[in-house]
XYZ file of N, CA, C and O in Angstrom:
656
model
N 58.236 -49.917 26.399
C 58.660 -50.441 25.153
C 58.580 -52.010 25.262
O 59.095 -52.622 26.195
N 57.917 -52.738 24.227
C 57.999 -54.149 24.214
C 59.257 -54.649 23.644
O 59.934 -53.934 22.933
N 59.606 -55.917 23.991
C 60.832 -56.563 23.389
C 60.300 -57.485 22.348
O 59.288 -58.010 22.349
N 61.112 -57.706 21.346
C 60.875 -58.577 20.295
C 61.975 -59.734 20.467
O 63.145 -59.521 20.624
N 61.565 -60.988 20.326
C 62.469 -62.074 20.483
C 62.764 -62.651 18.975
O 61.804 -62.981 18.311
N 63.986 -62.750 18.654
C 64.311 -63.369 17.423
C 64.877 -64.761 17.717
O 65.829 -64.963 18.540
N 64.194 -65.832 17.076
C 64.757 -67.076 17.293
C 65.811 -67.428 16.312
O 65.638 -67.281 15.048
N 66.944 -67.948 16.757
C 68.006 -68.343 15.822
C 68.342 -69.800 16.106
O 68.033 -70.308 17.248
N 69.055 -70.369 15.205
C 69.593 -71.756 15.469
C 70.606 -71.714 16.626
O 71.548 -70.985 16.607
N 70.227 -72.347 17.636
C 71.001 -72.465 18.835
C 70.879 -71.410 19.890
O 71.625 -71.303 20.845
N 69.749 -70.473 19.699
C 69.707 -69.534 20.741
C 68.736 -68.474 20.358
O 67.985 -68.678 19.365
N 68.576 -67.431 21.015
C 67.634 -66.297 20.834
C 68.322 -65.001 21.205
O 69.182 -65.004 22.138
N 67.983 -63.924 20.627
C 68.351 -62.482 20.863
C 67.091 -61.716 21.214
O 66.173 -61.711 20.400
N 67.174 -60.921 22.166
C 66.057 -60.136 22.565
C 66.491 -58.565 22.159
O 67.456 -58.180 22.565
N 65.576 -57.929 21.375
C 65.849 -56.605 20.991
C 64.691 -55.763 21.280
O 63.474 -56.284 21.273
N 64.729 -54.408 21.578
C 63.685 -53.614 21.749
C 62.765 -53.604 20.393
O 63.288 -53.593 19.395
N 61.481 -53.526 20.565
C 60.608 -53.411 19.380
C 60.625 -52.033 18.804
O 60.721 -50.998 19.477
N 60.628 -52.028 17.517
C 60.619 -50.629 16.764
C 59.152 -50.229 16.655
O 58.328 -51.045 16.267
N 58.967 -49.017 16.956
C 57.548 -48.530 16.612
C 57.680 -47.143 15.944
O 58.709 -46.353 16.180
N 56.852 -46.953 14.946
C 56.870 -45.741 14.217
C 56.079 -44.569 14.876
O 55.104 -44.969 15.465
N 56.446 -43.400 14.821
C 55.586 -42.349 15.357
C 54.332 -42.311 14.690
O 54.146 -42.787 13.505
N 53.313 -41.836 15.322
C 51.957 -41.798 14.731
C 51.935 -40.994 13.464
O 51.244 -41.289 12.534
N 52.688 -39.989 13.302
C 52.768 -39.174 11.962
C 53.251 -39.946 10.878
O 53.030 -39.606 9.818
N 54.018 -41.062 11.085
C 54.437 -41.910 9.970
C 53.459 -42.926 9.511
O 53.737 -43.670 8.605
N 52.423 -43.034 10.274
C 51.380 -44.058 9.849
C 50.664 -43.657 8.606
O 50.463 -42.295 8.393
N 50.251 -44.610 7.644
C 49.659 -44.177 6.466
C 48.304 -43.529 6.729
O 47.610 -43.796 7.801
N 47.937 -42.545 5.927
C 46.648 -41.817 6.090
C 45.428 -42.746 5.562
O 44.334 -42.266 5.661
N 45.695 -43.802 4.983
C 44.650 -44.696 4.467
C 45.373 -45.588 3.334
O 46.567 -45.654 3.318
N 44.578 -46.337 2.630
C 45.030 -47.184 1.678
C 44.342 -47.047 0.353
O 43.225 -46.725 0.208
N 45.045 -47.431 -0.703
C 44.494 -47.358 -2.013
C 44.474 -48.779 -2.439
O 45.545 -49.461 -2.443
N 43.388 -49.416 -2.921
C 43.239 -50.768 -3.487
C 43.034 -50.687 -4.921
O 42.115 -49.931 -5.392
N 43.888 -51.364 -5.700
C 43.781 -51.362 -7.089
C 43.696 -52.863 -7.559
O 44.488 -53.784 -7.189
N 42.664 -53.148 -8.489
C 42.402 -54.372 -9.029
C 42.839 -54.468 -10.463
O 42.602 -53.529 -11.301
N 43.767 -55.443 -10.756
C 44.054 -55.643 -12.133
C 43.323 -56.904 -12.550
O 43.457 -57.950 -12.074
N 42.401 -56.676 -13.498
C 41.506 -57.790 -13.998
C 42.215 -58.867 -14.819
O 43.264 -58.533 -15.544
N 41.754 -60.042 -14.718
C 42.232 -61.140 -15.681
C 41.548 -60.978 -16.973
O 40.415 -61.027 -16.953
N 42.300 -60.848 -18.043
C 41.764 -60.654 -19.388
C 41.834 -61.910 -20.254
O 42.932 -62.551 -20.193
N 40.815 -62.303 -20.911
C 40.807 -63.381 -21.853
C 41.295 -62.850 -23.299
O 40.461 -62.518 -24.103
N 42.624 -62.894 -23.345
C 43.184 -62.507 -24.620
C 44.267 -63.525 -24.981
O 44.744 -64.311 -24.170
N 44.573 -63.631 -26.355
C 45.556 -64.566 -26.813
C 46.926 -64.317 -26.247
O 47.624 -65.310 -25.882
N 47.419 -63.170 -26.213
C 48.713 -62.853 -25.735
C 48.641 -61.855 -24.569
O 48.455 -60.627 -24.854
N 48.770 -62.295 -23.361
C 48.619 -61.523 -22.228
C 50.040 -60.925 -21.727
O 50.915 -61.843 -21.552
N 50.081 -59.709 -21.479
C 51.302 -59.148 -20.891
C 50.859 -58.373 -19.609
O 49.836 -57.638 -19.615
N 51.496 -58.508 -18.565
C 51.251 -57.758 -17.300
C 51.316 -56.245 -17.624
O 52.298 -55.790 -18.328
N 50.366 -55.394 -17.119
C 50.505 -54.037 -17.483
C 51.487 -53.235 -16.732
O 51.863 -53.589 -15.514
N 51.983 -52.184 -17.313
C 52.745 -51.121 -16.628
C 51.643 -50.282 -15.891
O 50.657 -50.072 -16.517
N 51.949 -49.880 -14.724
C 50.863 -49.107 -13.964
C 51.658 -47.930 -13.206
O 52.620 -48.082 -12.650
N 50.976 -46.752 -13.385
C 51.453 -45.586 -12.618
C 50.291 -45.021 -11.801
O 49.186 -45.132 -12.183
N 50.663 -44.840 -10.511
C 49.756 -44.198 -9.507
C 50.241 -42.888 -8.963
O 51.312 -42.907 -8.485
N 49.457 -41.875 -9.084
C 49.912 -40.589 -8.709
C 48.679 -39.643 -8.253
O 47.564 -39.911 -8.619
N 49.232 -38.636 -7.465
C 48.196 -37.614 -6.956
C 48.359 -36.293 -7.538
O 49.465 -35.951 -7.875
N 47.242 -35.699 -7.873
C 47.405 -34.239 -8.393
C 46.642 -33.370 -7.477
O 45.430 -33.736 -7.090
N 47.058 -32.115 -7.172
C 46.259 -31.217 -6.367
C 45.011 -30.783 -7.174
O 45.060 -30.681 -8.310
N 43.919 -30.660 -6.529
C 42.560 -30.364 -7.178
C 42.666 -28.917 -7.863
O 42.235 -28.917 -9.049
N 43.373 -27.989 -7.312
C 43.409 -26.726 -7.888
C 44.609 -26.549 -8.952
O 44.940 -25.470 -9.436
N 45.230 -27.649 -9.210
C 46.434 -27.699 -10.112
C 47.805 -27.601 -9.295
O 47.703 -27.287 -8.019
N 48.786 -27.815 -9.991
C 50.258 -27.896 -9.236
C 50.876 -29.232 -9.623
O 50.521 -29.971 -10.409
N 52.017 -29.347 -8.892
C 52.849 -30.453 -9.158
C 52.211 -31.747 -8.724
O 51.548 -31.802 -7.683
N 52.390 -32.851 -9.554
C 51.917 -34.145 -9.233
C 52.824 -34.882 -8.322
O 54.057 -34.488 -8.267
N 52.266 -35.936 -7.643
C 53.214 -36.696 -6.725
C 52.906 -38.117 -7.073
O 51.941 -38.782 -6.773
N 54.076 -38.838 -7.533
C 53.948 -40.170 -7.939
C 54.073 -41.095 -6.576
O 54.904 -40.801 -5.757
N 53.058 -41.999 -6.407
C 53.072 -42.975 -5.402
C 53.638 -44.326 -5.737
O 54.267 -44.896 -4.872
N 53.481 -44.696 -7.030
C 54.022 -46.048 -7.369
C 54.072 -46.146 -8.884
O 53.153 -45.571 -9.572
N 55.019 -46.834 -9.350
C 55.206 -47.145 -10.788
C 55.572 -48.624 -10.896
O 56.657 -49.020 -10.328
N 54.725 -49.438 -11.562
C 55.078 -50.822 -11.775
C 55.481 -51.160 -13.256
O 54.667 -50.798 -14.120
N 56.642 -51.512 -13.434
C 57.146 -51.717 -14.774
C 57.977 -52.983 -14.904
O 58.396 -53.487 -13.758
N 58.582 -53.282 -16.031
C 59.370 -54.395 -16.274
C 60.845 -54.197 -15.828
O 61.620 -53.619 -16.662
N 61.114 -54.452 -14.565
C 62.492 -54.115 -14.011
C 63.588 -54.978 -14.633
O 64.807 -54.413 -14.670
N 63.293 -56.017 -15.066
C 64.284 -56.995 -15.532
C 64.646 -56.922 -16.970
O 65.710 -57.379 -17.440
N 63.785 -56.130 -17.658
C 64.150 -55.989 -19.204
C 65.286 -55.141 -19.386
O 65.315 -53.922 -18.857
N 66.299 -55.631 -20.068
C 67.604 -54.896 -20.259
C 67.760 -54.787 -21.871
O 67.129 -55.319 -22.622
N 69.062 -54.286 -22.111
C 69.495 -54.356 -23.511
C 68.965 -53.063 -24.276
O 68.917 -51.977 -23.647
N 68.704 -53.257 -25.556
C 68.347 -52.155 -26.567
C 66.912 -51.671 -26.131
O 66.725 -50.481 -26.356
N 66.048 -52.477 -25.641
C 64.630 -51.998 -25.250
C 64.495 -52.271 -23.711
O 63.693 -53.219 -23.346
N 65.095 -51.514 -22.864
C 64.970 -51.749 -21.418
C 63.483 -51.451 -21.001
O 62.733 -50.702 -21.717
N 63.088 -51.936 -19.914
C 61.697 -51.773 -19.471
C 61.382 -50.314 -19.322
O 60.174 -49.848 -19.537
N 62.308 -49.460 -18.947
C 62.039 -47.961 -18.751
C 61.757 -47.357 -20.150
O 61.003 -46.267 -20.208
N 62.096 -47.898 -21.235
C 61.730 -47.397 -22.519
C 60.272 -47.216 -22.704
O 59.698 -46.234 -23.496
N 59.399 -48.146 -22.180
C 58.018 -48.208 -22.464
C 57.137 -47.460 -21.423
O 56.011 -47.425 -21.363
N 57.871 -46.786 -20.409
C 57.216 -46.130 -19.422
C 56.435 -44.866 -20.082
O 55.462 -44.465 -19.497
N 56.888 -44.324 -21.267
C 56.175 -43.262 -21.911
C 54.818 -43.680 -22.406
O 54.033 -42.860 -22.745
N 54.496 -45.016 -22.496
C 53.300 -45.494 -22.817
C 52.098 -45.241 -21.747
O 50.892 -45.282 -22.051
N 52.651 -44.887 -20.560
C 51.796 -44.418 -19.582
C 51.664 -42.841 -19.758
O 52.261 -41.980 -19.065
N 50.976 -42.484 -20.875
C 51.038 -41.112 -21.350
C 50.648 -39.957 -20.344
O 51.375 -38.943 -20.296
N 49.581 -40.092 -19.585
C 49.173 -39.034 -18.764
C 50.217 -38.890 -17.683
O 50.621 -37.746 -17.379
N 50.562 -40.007 -17.013
C 51.630 -39.943 -15.939
C 52.919 -39.410 -16.472
O 53.703 -38.593 -15.918
N 53.383 -39.819 -17.658
C 54.643 -39.406 -18.230
C 54.672 -37.791 -18.386
O 55.575 -37.222 -18.126
N 53.486 -37.342 -18.902
C 53.372 -35.895 -19.113
C 53.456 -35.091 -17.795
O 53.867 -33.972 -17.729
N 52.775 -35.637 -16.774
C 52.737 -34.980 -15.507
C 53.870 -35.056 -14.574
O 53.917 -34.420 -13.548
N 54.916 -35.755 -15.088
C 56.162 -35.776 -14.247
C 57.045 -37.002 -14.423
O 58.139 -37.112 -13.856
N 56.389 -38.109 -15.022
C 57.148 -39.307 -15.211
C 58.423 -39.179 -15.880
O 59.425 -39.771 -15.620
N 58.481 -38.338 -16.935
C 59.592 -38.219 -17.721
C 60.839 -37.564 -17.027
O 61.995 -37.849 -17.498
N 60.574 -36.816 -15.989
C 61.673 -36.235 -15.146
C 62.164 -37.190 -14.031
O 63.166 -36.814 -13.380
N 61.561 -38.328 -13.805
C 61.994 -39.251 -12.744
C 63.057 -40.184 -13.341
O 63.109 -40.559 -14.476
N 64.011 -40.543 -12.361
C 65.047 -41.583 -12.724
C 64.592 -42.851 -12.079
O 64.228 -42.964 -10.902
N 64.583 -43.884 -12.911
C 64.176 -45.110 -12.532
C 65.362 -46.126 -12.399
O 66.299 -45.957 -13.108
N 65.249 -47.052 -11.441
C 64.284 -47.297 -10.494
C 64.296 -46.261 -9.396
O 65.293 -45.728 -9.044
N 63.099 -45.887 -8.953
C 62.844 -44.896 -7.946
C 62.747 -45.563 -6.537
O 61.685 -46.321 -6.444
N 63.613 -45.494 -5.604
C 63.571 -46.097 -4.319
C 62.224 -45.825 -3.684
O 61.853 -44.756 -3.387
N 61.506 -46.947 -3.336
C 60.264 -46.827 -2.608
C 59.094 -46.575 -3.471
O 57.937 -46.693 -3.001
N 59.240 -46.342 -4.720
C 58.180 -46.010 -5.718
C 57.992 -47.030 -6.848
O 56.884 -47.351 -7.159
N 59.115 -47.551 -7.350
C 59.096 -48.387 -8.451
C 59.102 -49.868 -8.087
O 59.693 -50.184 -7.092
N 58.478 -50.630 -8.811
C 58.470 -52.108 -8.566
C 58.067 -52.832 -9.835
O 57.736 -52.305 -10.901
N 58.141 -54.109 -9.744
C 57.802 -54.943 -10.964
C 56.349 -54.942 -11.289
O 55.533 -54.559 -10.483
N 56.045 -55.283 -12.556
C 54.633 -55.363 -12.949
C 53.954 -56.438 -12.133
O 54.558 -57.302 -11.447
N 52.614 -56.335 -11.996
C 51.840 -57.205 -11.200
C 50.844 -57.991 -12.019
O 50.308 -57.619 -12.996
N 50.736 -59.291 -11.623
C 49.778 -60.184 -12.326
C 48.361 -59.759 -11.910
O 48.226 -58.911 -10.945
N 47.356 -60.375 -12.635
C 45.925 -60.010 -12.135
C 45.783 -60.304 -10.759
O 46.314 -61.316 -10.162
N 44.987 -59.432 -10.154
C 44.789 -59.535 -8.668
C 44.479 -58.271 -8.084
O 44.320 -57.272 -8.714
N 44.435 -58.167 -6.772
C 44.143 -56.951 -6.000
C 45.349 -56.490 -5.105
O 45.874 -57.306 -4.526
N 45.770 -55.279 -5.299
C 46.903 -54.797 -4.598
C 46.612 -53.512 -3.739
O 45.794 -52.660 -4.216
N 47.355 -53.404 -2.713
C 47.026 -52.231 -1.707
C 48.377 -51.533 -1.582
O 49.385 -52.099 -1.343
N 48.179 -50.139 -1.684
C 49.357 -49.382 -1.357
C 48.946 -48.251 -0.392
O 47.753 -47.908 -0.323
N 49.778 -47.816 0.543
C 49.395 -46.845 1.470
C 49.315 -45.406 0.920
O 50.035 -45.021 -0.056
N 48.426 -44.563 1.513
C 48.454 -43.064 1.113
C 49.316 -42.549 2.191
O 49.303 -42.780 3.319
N 50.405 -41.685 1.678
C 51.283 -41.122 2.599
C 50.582 -40.334 3.676
O 49.491 -39.696 3.413
N 51.160 -40.262 4.843
C 50.511 -39.687 5.972
C 50.432 -38.219 5.857
O 49.689 -37.517 6.580
N 51.294 -37.512 5.045
C 51.237 -36.064 4.860
C 50.164 -35.594 3.797
O 50.191 -34.399 3.449
N 49.418 -36.487 3.298
C 48.439 -36.143 2.275
C 47.098 -36.004 3.034
O 46.648 -36.978 3.666
N 46.427 -34.847 2.853
C 45.163 -34.603 3.583
C 43.997 -35.007 2.519
O 43.981 -34.574 1.364
N 42.982 -35.664 2.974
C 41.850 -36.085 2.126
C 41.107 -34.892 1.567
O 41.088 -33.835 2.136
N 40.588 -34.919 0.369
C 39.901 -33.845 -0.246
C 40.526 -32.908 -1.033
O 40.035 -32.003 -1.645
N 41.917 -32.870 -1.002
C 42.670 -31.876 -1.638
C 43.346 -32.397 -2.851
O 43.977 -31.642 -3.617
N 43.176 -33.683 -3.166
C 43.872 -34.288 -4.309
C 42.896 -35.218 -5.162
O 41.914 -35.653 -4.700
N 43.379 -35.461 -6.373
C 42.711 -36.475 -7.150
C 43.663 -37.520 -7.360
O 44.864 -37.339 -7.637
N 43.275 -38.791 -7.166
C 44.170 -39.980 -7.282
C 43.954 -40.382 -8.816
O 42.815 -40.602 -9.323
N 45.078 -40.685 -9.569
C 44.981 -41.091 -10.874
C 45.810 -42.448 -10.925
O 46.838 -42.579 -10.359
N 45.130 -43.434 -11.637
C 45.742 -44.803 -11.927
C 45.711 -44.919 -13.460
O 44.604 -44.838 -13.994
N 46.838 -45.209 -13.957
C 46.950 -45.454 -15.378
C 47.645 -46.728 -15.628
O 48.571 -47.151 -14.959
N 47.082 -47.531 -16.644
C 47.675 -48.818 -16.971
C 47.766 -48.941 -18.440
O 46.940 -48.390 -19.148
N 48.946 -49.643 -18.905
C 49.204 -49.785 -20.343
C 49.776 -51.140 -20.534
O 50.696 -51.498 -19.763
N 49.335 -51.960 -21.495
C 49.836 -53.251 -21.714
C 50.441 -53.336 -23.239
O 49.831 -52.801 -24.066
N 51.480 -54.124 -23.283
C 52.092 -54.489 -24.585
C 50.940 -55.298 -25.336
O 50.417 -56.207 -24.710
N 50.756 -54.990 -26.551
C 49.688 -55.637 -27.399
C 48.378 -55.547 -26.753
O 47.469 -56.485 -26.942
N 48.092 -54.590 -25.951
C 46.760 -54.475 -25.222
C 46.379 -52.930 -25.265
O 46.784 -52.168 -26.146
N 45.653 -52.552 -24.251
C 45.064 -51.318 -24.262
C 45.722 -50.477 -23.328
O 46.778 -50.822 -22.622
N 45.203 -49.260 -23.087
C 45.639 -48.240 -22.144
C 44.402 -47.659 -21.446
O 43.371 -47.528 -22.057
N 44.474 -47.431 -20.227
C 43.360 -46.879 -19.425
C 43.818 -46.050 -18.264
O 44.828 -46.298 -17.630
N 43.092 -44.807 -18.142
C 43.311 -43.923 -17.020
C 42.050 -43.741 -16.252
O 41.017 -43.499 -16.906
N 42.128 -43.939 -14.906
C 41.012 -43.628 -14.106
C 41.303 -42.719 -13.002
O 42.492 -42.629 -12.594
N 40.400 -41.781 -12.662
C 40.598 -40.806 -11.553
C 39.514 -40.816 -10.537
O 38.360 -41.063 -10.973
N 39.858 -40.584 -9.314
C 38.931 -40.528 -8.304
C 39.475 -39.553 -7.210
O 40.601 -39.407 -6.950
N 38.517 -38.841 -6.548
C 38.918 -37.859 -5.454
C 39.510 -38.581 -4.403
O 39.144 -39.784 -4.096
N 40.580 -37.968 -3.727
C 41.184 -38.704 -2.708
C 40.325 -38.510 -1.354
O 40.524 -37.516 -0.694
N 39.392 -39.439 -1.138
C 38.481 -39.393 0.103
C 38.127 -40.782 0.503
O 38.067 -41.662 -0.399
N 38.075 -41.022 1.778
C 37.648 -42.328 2.227
C 36.402 -42.780 1.650
O 35.425 -42.009 1.613
N 36.269 -44.023 1.131
C 35.081 -44.534 0.537
C 34.930 -44.197 -0.899
O 34.030 -44.753 -1.554
N 35.810 -43.365 -1.509
C 35.764 -43.032 -2.950
C 36.202 -44.363 -3.697
O 37.095 -45.106 -3.218
N 35.586 -44.461 -4.857
C 35.910 -45.608 -5.684
C 35.450 -45.389 -7.132
O 34.544 -44.634 -7.354
N 36.102 -46.071 -8.046
C 35.809 -45.983 -9.444
C 36.127 -47.392 -9.972
O 36.923 -48.227 -9.432
N 35.601 -47.642 -11.227
C 36.025 -48.890 -11.857
C 36.363 -48.706 -13.250
O 35.678 -47.966 -14.018
N 37.533 -49.330 -13.604
C 37.960 -49.147 -15.095
C 37.081 -50.099 -15.954
O 36.304 -50.770 -15.542
N 37.180 -49.882 -17.326
C 36.395 -50.567 -18.249
C 37.125 -51.800 -18.797
O 36.590 -52.811 -19.047
N 38.440 -51.713 -18.890
C 39.242 -52.831 -19.529
C 40.474 -53.245 -18.778
O 40.597 -54.309 -18.213
N 41.429 -52.309 -18.772
C 42.859 -52.640 -18.214
C 42.828 -52.561 -16.641
O 43.692 -53.126 -16.054
N 41.880 -51.780 -16.051
C 41.802 -51.725 -14.662
C 40.562 -52.191 -14.037
O 39.525 -51.900 -14.708
N 40.491 -52.649 -12.896
C 39.311 -53.084 -12.234
C 38.938 -51.944 -11.294
O 39.104 -50.846 -11.598
N 38.410 -52.329 -10.108
C 38.098 -51.311 -9.154
C 39.266 -50.686 -8.410
O 40.217 -51.390 -8.023
N 39.228 -49.307 -8.384
C 40.181 -48.547 -7.575
C 39.357 -47.939 -6.335
O 38.511 -47.252 -6.618
N 39.847 -48.218 -5.149
C 39.140 -47.797 -3.985
C 40.049 -47.214 -3.032
O 41.210 -47.511 -2.834
N 39.601 -46.208 -2.192
C 40.325 -45.550 -1.251
C 39.646 -45.740 0.108
O 38.379 -45.620 0.273
N 40.389 -46.168 1.155
C 39.806 -46.355 2.423
C 40.694 -45.573 3.468
O 41.855 -45.387 3.243
N 39.934 -45.271 4.554
C 40.689 -44.593 5.635
C 41.420 -45.687 6.558
O 41.092 -46.769 6.457
N 42.400 -45.177 7.234
C 43.166 -46.001 8.022
C 42.247 -46.541 9.239
O 41.287 -46.084 9.691
């Protein structure tokens, strides 16, 4: 076991390094691009990312990005229903914020999330849905397999899956 050294003002502490078991390592990564749009009033999109078994069955939400700070009469959670496909597949039964799944909306750019280690390639379809205030809504789907990719037309850019 390796040691990790933490530098502090006036000294250092040595502690054993933490290592995750191999089974906890992600099975791969999902890369999602949110394009920069030339529109008069741009709002960051709400995004839901989930898996569905190929033969049908319960879906599994991997991430939900929404306006966490919006409070009052119209909290950010009110608009999660605009992610219509995800909402019908199981989003409506989730309590937000969901630890480890929910997070703030993202600005245009490229983002990576891990594929959980207990998910086997080829048995699921990855769905990514985006919806923007005063904007559009888009849903893209791709088989969960290393090298699989698709590209959205407006609200989403390239969605790609890579092996670890």
